Structure formats: C-alpha cells, structure tokens
Amino acid sequence: MAKTYRLIDGYNLMHAAGMARSRYGPGELEKSRLRFINWLTAHLTPPELQSATLVFDAQSAGHKNDSEEHHQGMTILFAASNKDADTLIEELILSHSAPRQIEVISSDHRLHKAVRKRKGNAIDSEDFVTWLEGREVIREGVMRHPPAGGPSGAVPEEEVEMWLEEFGDIPEADKLKKRHEEKKTGGQPDWIRKIEDEFGI
C-alpha cells in the first residue's frame, strides 16, 4: 500500500475536536494547543506520526518565516505572520513530490479543492475526529512544552477520563464525552469501518 502523507489543518481540527475556545486569556491558547497535540499524537501510530504534518497559523505577529518543530516524529509547522495555515498547506500540496498520496484533514473546502486538483484526498475534520476517537489510544505522547517529547506507552482508561474532565469547560465537550462513550460501548459507524478497511488499520 502506498504511504499516506497527512497535512492537518491544526486549528480547524482543534475546533472540531472541541478543544478550542472562542476567547483566550494570557497563555490559554498555548495550553489548549498543547492539549490538542497530546491528544492527537496519542491516537496516531509511529508511522502515521512520521508522515503527518500539523499546520497552524503564525505563533505571533512579526514572525517573518515559517517555523518548524517536531513531536513524537510528527512535523509541526507555524505559518509566517504574512499568511495563514491554509496558504501554507496549499504551498505544501503544490510542492509535494507525491501529491496523489496526500490526505488533507480540514473542513475548509478551499483545501479540499486544492488537494483534489492534484489527485489527493480530503477528509472533513469532524469525520477525522470521530475516526480517531474510535481507535484505541496508542501512546501517552505528553508534550509539556514544544518541542520536547514524552514517553511512549498506552494511556489507561483513567487518564482518558481525566482528559474529558479537564476539557469539560470548553465548547463541544459533550461531543467528546459522547464519542468516548460510543468508543467504550463499541459503537462504530459504517464509514469508519470503511476507512479502516481502506487503510488496513
């Protein structure tokens, strides 16, 4: 099977996962972003992390160049302040040597159009979140401050419950809890099984 290269629209997926807020106090955006990165890396296998690129808007105003970090093998990019994450993802799609193997994770149809123009694939962020929540947690992946990595290992049920408790004050937390309950009871939509069959997961 050909390798899949995932280009992930960071804040778009973060909102779909219910881990973003409409407003942030000092330092809260960074904390929410780290929680999201830990959650994402906990649900991806080492090979998936190696071939994934997570893209965010600029970290701060005046950031003239794109910046790059790595966590658990996953590449994390921050766009320069003169462009947004969507523009950077479009640039990555255009410059990729194997565009047919690209899978864009975003609900932005502008990006869907860009990747399909190069014969790649696109998945809405909400669908991707549902698929991730249907998988077993693969590793702890704790990231306390970028770009430091955390130890490998499965996350126990108690820790998943702790995450849900911690996220209880953010929008769409009920969605996360519902997905977690469906995962525990074995609920799995047909389209998730189709994706798993297609990618051999």
Coordinates of N, CA and C in Angstrom, one line a residue, residues 45-201:
T45 N -0.3 6.1 15.1 CA 0.8 5.2 15.2 C 2.1 5.9 14.9
P46 N 3.3 5.3 15.3 CA 4.6 5.9 14.9 C 4.7 6.2 13.4
P47 N 4.4 5.2 12.6 CA 4.5 5.5 11.1 C 3.6 6.7 10.7
E48 N 2.4 6.7 11.3 CA 1.4 7.8 10.9 C 2.0 9.2 11.4
L49 N 2.6 9.2 12.5 CA 3.2 10.4 13.0 C 4.3 10.9 12.1
Q50 N 5.1 9.9 11.7 CA 6.3 10.3 10.8 C 5.8 10.9 9.5
S51 N 4.7 10.5 9.0 CA 4.2 11.0 7.7 C 3.1 12.1 7.8
A52 N 3.0 12.6 9.1 CA 2.0 13.7 9.3 C 2.6 15.0 9.5
T53 N 2.0 16.1 9.0 CA 2.4 17.5 9.2 C 1.2 18.3 9.7
L54 N 1.4 18.8 10.9 CA 0.3 19.6 11.5 C 0.7 21.1 11.3
V55 N -0.3 21.8 10.8 CA 0.0 23.2 10.4 C -0.9 24.2 11.1
F56 N -0.3 25.2 11.7 CA -1.0 26.2 12.5 C -0.7 27.6 11.9
D57 N -1.6 28.5 12.2 CA -1.3 29.9 11.9 C -0.1 30.4 12.6
A58 N 0.4 31.6 12.3 CA 1.6 32.1 13.0 C 1.5 32.1 14.5
Q59 N 2.6 31.8 15.1 CA 2.7 31.9 16.6 C 2.5 33.3 17.1
S60 N 3.1 34.2 16.4 CA 3.0 35.6 16.9 C 3.1 36.6 15.7
A61 N 2.7 37.8 15.9 CA 2.8 38.8 14.9 C 4.3 39.1 14.7
G62 N 4.7 39.4 13.4 CA 6.0 39.8 13.1 C 6.9 38.6 12.9
H63 N 6.3 37.4 12.9 CA 7.0 36.1 12.6 C 7.2 36.0 11.1
K64 N 8.4 36.4 10.6 CA 8.5 36.6 9.1 C 8.6 35.3 8.4
N65 N 9.1 34.2 9.0 CA 9.3 33.0 8.3 C 8.5 31.8 8.9
D66 N 8.2 30.8 8.1 CA 7.6 29.6 8.6 C 8.5 29.0 9.6
S67 N 8.0 28.4 10.7 CA 8.8 27.8 11.7 C 8.4 26.3 11.8
E68 N 9.3 25.5 12.2 CA 9.1 24.0 12.3 C 9.6 23.4 13.6
E69 N 8.7 22.6 14.1 CA 9.1 21.8 15.3 C 8.7 20.4 15.1
H70 N 9.1 19.5 16.0 CA 8.8 18.1 15.9 C 8.4 17.5 17.2
H71 N 7.4 16.6 17.2 CA 7.0 15.9 18.4 C 6.5 14.5 18.1
Q72 N 7.2 13.6 18.8 CA 6.9 12.1 18.6 C 7.0 11.8 17.1
G73 N 7.9 12.5 16.4 CA 8.1 12.1 15.0 C 7.2 13.0 14.0
M74 N 6.2 13.6 14.6 CA 5.3 14.4 13.7 C 5.9 15.8 13.5
T75 N 5.8 16.3 12.3 CA 6.2 17.7 12.0 C 5.1 18.7 12.3
I76 N 5.5 19.8 13.0 CA 4.5 20.8 13.4 C 5.1 22.1 12.7
L77 N 4.2 22.7 11.9 CA 4.6 23.9 11.2 C 3.7 25.1 11.7
F78 N 4.4 26.3 11.8 CA 3.7 27.5 12.1 C 3.9 28.5 10.9
A79 N 2.8 28.9 10.3 CA 2.9 29.8 9.2 C 3.6 31.2 9.6
A80 N 4.2 31.8 8.6 CA 4.7 33.1 8.8 C 3.5 34.1 9.0
S81 N 3.8 35.2 9.7 CA 2.7 36.1 10.1 C 2.0 36.8 8.9
N82 N 2.7 36.7 7.7 CA 2.0 37.3 6.5 C 1.2 36.4 5.7
K83 N 0.9 35.2 6.3 CA 0.0 34.2 5.6 C -0.7 33.3 6.7
D84 N -1.7 32.6 6.3 CA -2.4 31.7 7.3 C -2.0 30.3 7.0
A85 N -2.5 29.4 7.9 CA -2.2 28.0 7.7 C -2.7 27.4 6.4
D86 N -3.9 27.9 5.9 CA -4.4 27.4 4.7 C -3.5 27.6 3.5
T87 N -2.9 28.8 3.5 CA -2.0 29.2 2.4 C -0.7 28.3 2.5
L88 N -0.2 28.1 3.7 CA 0.9 27.2 3.8 C 0.6 25.8 3.4
I89 N -0.6 25.3 3.7 CA -1.0 23.9 3.3 C -1.1 23.8 1.8
E90 N -1.6 24.9 1.2 CA -1.7 24.9 -0.3 C -0.3 24.9 -0.9
E91 N 0.7 25.6 -0.3 CA 2.0 25.5 -0.8 C 2.6 24.1 -0.7
L92 N 2.3 23.5 0.5 CA 2.8 22.1 0.7 C 2.2 21.1 -0.4
I93 N 1.0 21.3 -0.7 CA 0.3 20.5 -1.7 C 1.0 20.7 -3.0
L94 N 1.2 21.9 -3.4 CA 1.8 22.2 -4.7 C 3.2 21.7 -4.9
S95 N 4.0 21.7 -3.8 CA 5.4 21.4 -3.9 C 5.6 19.9 -3.6
H96 N 4.6 19.1 -3.2 CA 4.8 17.7 -2.8 C 5.1 16.9 -4.0
S97 N 6.1 16.0 -3.7 CA 6.6 15.1 -4.8 C 5.6 13.9 -5.1
A98 N 4.7 13.6 -4.2 CA 3.8 12.5 -4.4 C 2.4 13.0 -4.0
P99 N 1.8 13.9 -4.8 CA 0.5 14.6 -4.4 C -0.7 13.6 -4.3
R100 N -0.6 12.5 -5.1 CA -1.7 11.5 -5.1 C -1.8 10.8 -3.7
Q101 N -0.7 10.9 -2.9 CA -0.6 10.2 -1.6 C -0.9 11.2 -0.5
I102 N -1.3 12.4 -0.8 CA -1.6 13.4 0.2 C -3.0 13.2 0.7
E103 N -3.2 13.3 2.0 CA -4.6 13.3 2.6 C -4.7 14.6 3.5
V104 N -5.5 15.5 3.1 CA -5.7 16.8 3.8 C -6.8 16.6 4.8
I105 N -6.5 17.0 6.1 CA -7.5 16.9 7.1 C -8.0 18.3 7.4
S106 N -9.2 18.7 7.0 CA -9.7 20.0 7.2 C -11.1 20.1 6.7
S107 N -11.9 21.0 7.3 CA -13.3 21.2 6.9 C -13.4 22.3 5.9
D108 N -12.2 22.9 5.5 CA -12.2 24.0 4.6 C -12.2 23.5 3.2
H109 N -13.2 23.8 2.4 CA -13.4 23.2 1.1 C -12.4 23.8 0.1
R110 N -11.8 25.0 0.5 CA -10.8 25.5 -0.4 C -9.6 24.6 -0.4
L111 N -9.3 24.0 0.7 CA -8.2 23.0 0.8 C -8.6 21.7 0.1
H112 N -9.8 21.3 0.2 CA -10.3 20.1 -0.4 C -10.1 20.2 -1.9
K113 N -10.5 21.4 -2.4 CA -10.4 21.6 -3.9 C -8.9 21.6 -4.3
A114 N -8.0 22.2 -3.5 CA -6.6 22.3 -3.8 C -6.0 20.9 -3.9
V115 N -6.3 20.0 -2.9 CA -5.7 18.7 -2.9 C -6.3 17.8 -4.0
R116 N -7.5 17.9 -4.2 CA -8.2 17.1 -5.3 C -7.7 17.5 -6.7
K117 N -7.3 18.7 -6.8 CA -6.8 19.2 -8.1 C -5.5 18.4 -8.4
R118 N -4.8 18.0 -7.4 CA -3.6 17.2 -7.6 C -3.8 15.7 -7.4
K119 N -5.1 15.3 -7.4 CA -5.5 13.9 -7.3 C -5.3 13.3 -5.9
G120 N -5.2 14.2 -4.9 CA -5.1 13.7 -3.5 C -6.4 13.5 -2.9
N121 N -6.4 13.3 -1.6 CA -7.7 13.0 -0.8 C -7.9 14.1 0.3
A122 N -9.2 14.2 0.7 CA -9.5 15.2 1.7 C -10.6 14.6 2.6
I123 N -10.4 14.8 3.9 CA -11.4 14.3 4.9 C -11.8 15.5 5.8
D124 N -13.1 15.7 6.1 CA -13.5 16.7 7.0 C -13.0 16.5 8.4
S125 N -12.7 17.6 9.1 CA -12.1 17.4 10.4 C -13.0 16.7 11.4
E126 N -14.3 16.9 11.3 CA -15.2 16.2 12.3 C -15.2 14.7 12.0
D127 N -15.2 14.3 10.7 CA -15.1 12.9 10.4 C -13.8 12.3 10.9
F128 N -12.7 13.0 10.8 CA -11.4 12.5 11.3 C -11.4 12.4 12.8
V129 N -12.0 13.3 13.5 CA -12.1 13.2 14.9 C -12.9 12.0 15.4
T130 N -14.0 11.8 14.7 CA -14.8 10.6 15.0 C -14.0 9.3 14.8
W131 N -13.3 9.3 13.7 CA -12.4 8.1 13.4 C -11.4 7.9 14.4
L132 N -10.7 9.0 14.8 CA -9.6 8.9 15.9 C -10.2 8.4 17.2
E133 N -11.4 9.0 17.6 CA -12.0 8.6 18.8 C -12.4 7.1 18.9
G134 N -12.6 6.5 17.7 CA -13.0 5.1 17.6 C -11.8 4.2 17.7
R135 N -10.6 4.7 17.7 CA -9.4 3.9 17.8 C -9.0 3.7 19.3
E136 N -8.1 2.8 19.5 CA -7.5 2.6 20.8 C -6.5 3.7 21.0
V137 N -6.3 4.3 22.2 CA -5.2 5.2 22.5 C -3.9 4.5 22.3
I138 N -3.0 5.0 21.5 CA -1.8 4.3 21.2 C -0.6 4.6 22.1
R139 N -0.5 5.9 22.4 CA 0.6 6.3 23.3 C 0.2 7.4 24.1
E140 N 1.0 7.7 25.2 CA 0.8 8.8 26.0 C 1.0 10.1 25.3
G141 N 2.2 10.2 24.7 CA 2.5 11.4 23.8 C 2.5 12.7 24.5
V142 N 2.8 12.8 25.8 CA 2.6 14.0 26.5 C 3.7 15.0 26.1
M143 N 3.2 16.2 25.7 CA 4.1 17.3 25.3 C 3.9 18.5 26.3
R144 N 4.9 18.7 27.1 CA 4.7 19.7 28.2 C 5.1 21.1 27.6
H145 N 6.1 21.2 26.8 CA 6.5 22.4 26.1 C 7.2 22.1 24.8
P146 N 6.8 22.7 23.7 CA 7.4 22.4 22.4 C 8.9 22.7 22.4
P147 N 9.8 21.9 21.8 CA 9.4 20.7 21.0 C 9.7 19.4 21.8
A148 N 9.8 19.5 23.1 CA 10.1 18.3 23.9 C 9.1 17.2 23.7
G149 N 9.6 15.9 23.7 CA 8.8 14.7 23.5 C 8.5 14.1 24.8
G150 N 7.5 13.2 24.8 CA 7.1 12.5 26.1 C 7.4 11.0 25.9
P151 N 7.2 10.2 26.9 CA 7.4 8.7 26.9 C 6.3 8.0 26.1
S152 N 6.7 6.9 25.5 CA 5.7 6.1 24.8 C 4.9 5.2 25.8
G153 N 3.8 4.7 25.4 CA 3.0 3.8 26.2 C 1.6 4.1 26.1
A154 N 0.8 3.1 26.4 CA -0.7 3.2 26.3 C -1.2 4.1 27.4
V155 N -2.3 4.8 27.1 CA -2.9 5.7 28.1 C -4.0 4.9 28.7
P156 N -4.0 4.7 30.1 CA -5.1 4.0 30.7 C -6.4 4.7 30.7
E157 N -7.5 3.9 30.9 CA -8.8 4.5 30.8 C -9.0 5.6 31.8
E158 N -8.3 5.5 33.0 CA -8.5 6.6 34.0 C -7.9 7.9 33.4
E159 N -6.9 7.9 32.6 CA -6.3 9.1 32.1 C -7.2 9.7 31.0
V160 N -7.8 8.8 30.2 CA -8.8 9.4 29.2 C -9.9 10.1 29.9
E161 N -10.4 9.5 31.0 CA -11.5 10.1 31.8 C -11.0 11.4 32.4
M162 N -9.7 11.5 32.8 CA -9.2 12.7 33.3 C -9.1 13.8 32.3
W163 N -8.8 13.4 31.0 CA -8.8 14.4 29.9 C -10.2 15.0 29.7
L164 N -11.2 14.1 29.7 CA -12.5 14.5 29.5 C -13.0 15.5 30.6
E165 N -12.5 15.2 31.8 CA -12.9 16.0 33.0 C -12.2 17.4 32.8
E166 N -11.0 17.4 32.3 CA -10.2 18.6 32.1 C -10.8 19.5 31.0
F167 N -11.4 18.8 30.0 CA -11.9 19.6 28.8 C -13.4 19.9 29.1
G168 N -13.9 19.7 30.2 CA -15.3 19.9 30.5 C -15.8 21.3 30.4
D169 N -14.9 22.3 30.5 CA -15.3 23.7 30.4 C -15.1 24.3 29.1
I170 N -14.8 23.5 28.0 CA -14.7 24.1 26.7 C -15.8 23.7 25.8
P171 N -16.0 24.5 24.7 CA -17.2 24.2 23.8 C -17.1 22.8 23.3
E172 N -18.2 22.2 23.0 CA -18.3 20.9 22.4 C -17.7 19.8 23.2
A173 N -17.5 20.0 24.6 CA -17.0 18.9 25.4 C -18.0 17.8 25.5
D174 N -19.3 18.1 25.4 CA -20.3 17.0 25.4 C -20.1 16.0 24.2
K175 N -19.6 16.6 23.0 CA -19.4 15.7 21.9 C -18.2 14.8 22.2
L176 N -17.2 15.3 22.8 CA -16.1 14.4 23.2 C -16.5 13.3 24.1
K177 N -17.3 13.6 25.1 CA -17.8 12.6 26.0 C -18.7 11.6 25.3
K178 N -19.5 12.1 24.4 CA -20.4 11.1 23.7 C -19.6 10.2 22.8
R179 N -18.5 10.7 22.1 CA -17.7 9.9 21.3 C -16.9 8.8 22.2
H180 N -16.5 9.3 23.4 CA -15.8 8.4 24.3 C -16.7 7.3 24.7
E181 N -18.0 7.6 25.1 CA -18.9 6.6 25.5 C -19.2 5.6 24.4
E182 N -19.3 6.1 23.1 CA -19.6 5.2 22.0 C -18.4 4.3 21.8
K183 N -17.2 4.8 22.0 CA -16.0 4.0 21.8 C -16.0 2.9 22.9
K184 N -16.4 3.2 24.1 CA -16.4 2.2 25.2 C -17.5 1.1 24.9
T185 N -18.6 1.5 24.3 CA -19.7 0.6 24.1 C -19.6 -0.1 22.7
G186 N -18.5 0.2 22.0 CA -18.3 -0.5 20.7 C -19.1 0.1 19.5
G187 N -19.7 1.3 19.7 CA -20.4 1.9 18.6 C -19.5 2.4 17.5
Q188 N -19.7 2.1 16.3 CA -18.8 2.5 15.2 C -19.6 2.6 13.9
P189 N -19.7 3.8 13.4 CA -20.4 4.0 12.1 C -19.8 3.2 11.0
D190 N -20.6 2.9 9.9 CA -20.1 2.1 8.8 C -19.0 2.8 8.1
W191 N -19.0 4.2 8.0 CA -18.0 4.9 7.2 C -16.6 4.7 7.9
I192 N -16.6 4.6 9.2 CA -15.3 4.4 9.9 C -14.7 3.1 9.6
R193 N -15.6 2.0 9.6 CA -15.1 0.7 9.2 C -14.5 0.7 7.8
K194 N -15.2 1.5 6.9 CA -14.7 1.6 5.5 C -13.3 2.2 5.4
I195 N -13.1 3.3 6.2 CA -11.8 3.9 6.2 C -10.7 3.0 6.7
E196 N -11.1 2.2 7.8 CA -10.1 1.3 8.4 C -9.8 0.2 7.4
D197 N -10.8 -0.3 6.7 CA -10.5 -1.3 5.7 C -9.6 -0.8 4.6
E198 N -9.9 0.4 4.2 CA -9.1 1.0 3.1 C -7.7 1.2 3.4
F199 N -7.4 1.6 4.7 CA -6.0 1.9 5.1 C -5.4 0.8 5.8
G200 N -6.1 -0.3 6.0 CA -5.5 -1.5 6.6 C -5.3 -1.3 8.1
I201 N -6.1 -0.6 8.8 CA -5.9 -0.3 10.2 C -6.7 -1.3 11.1

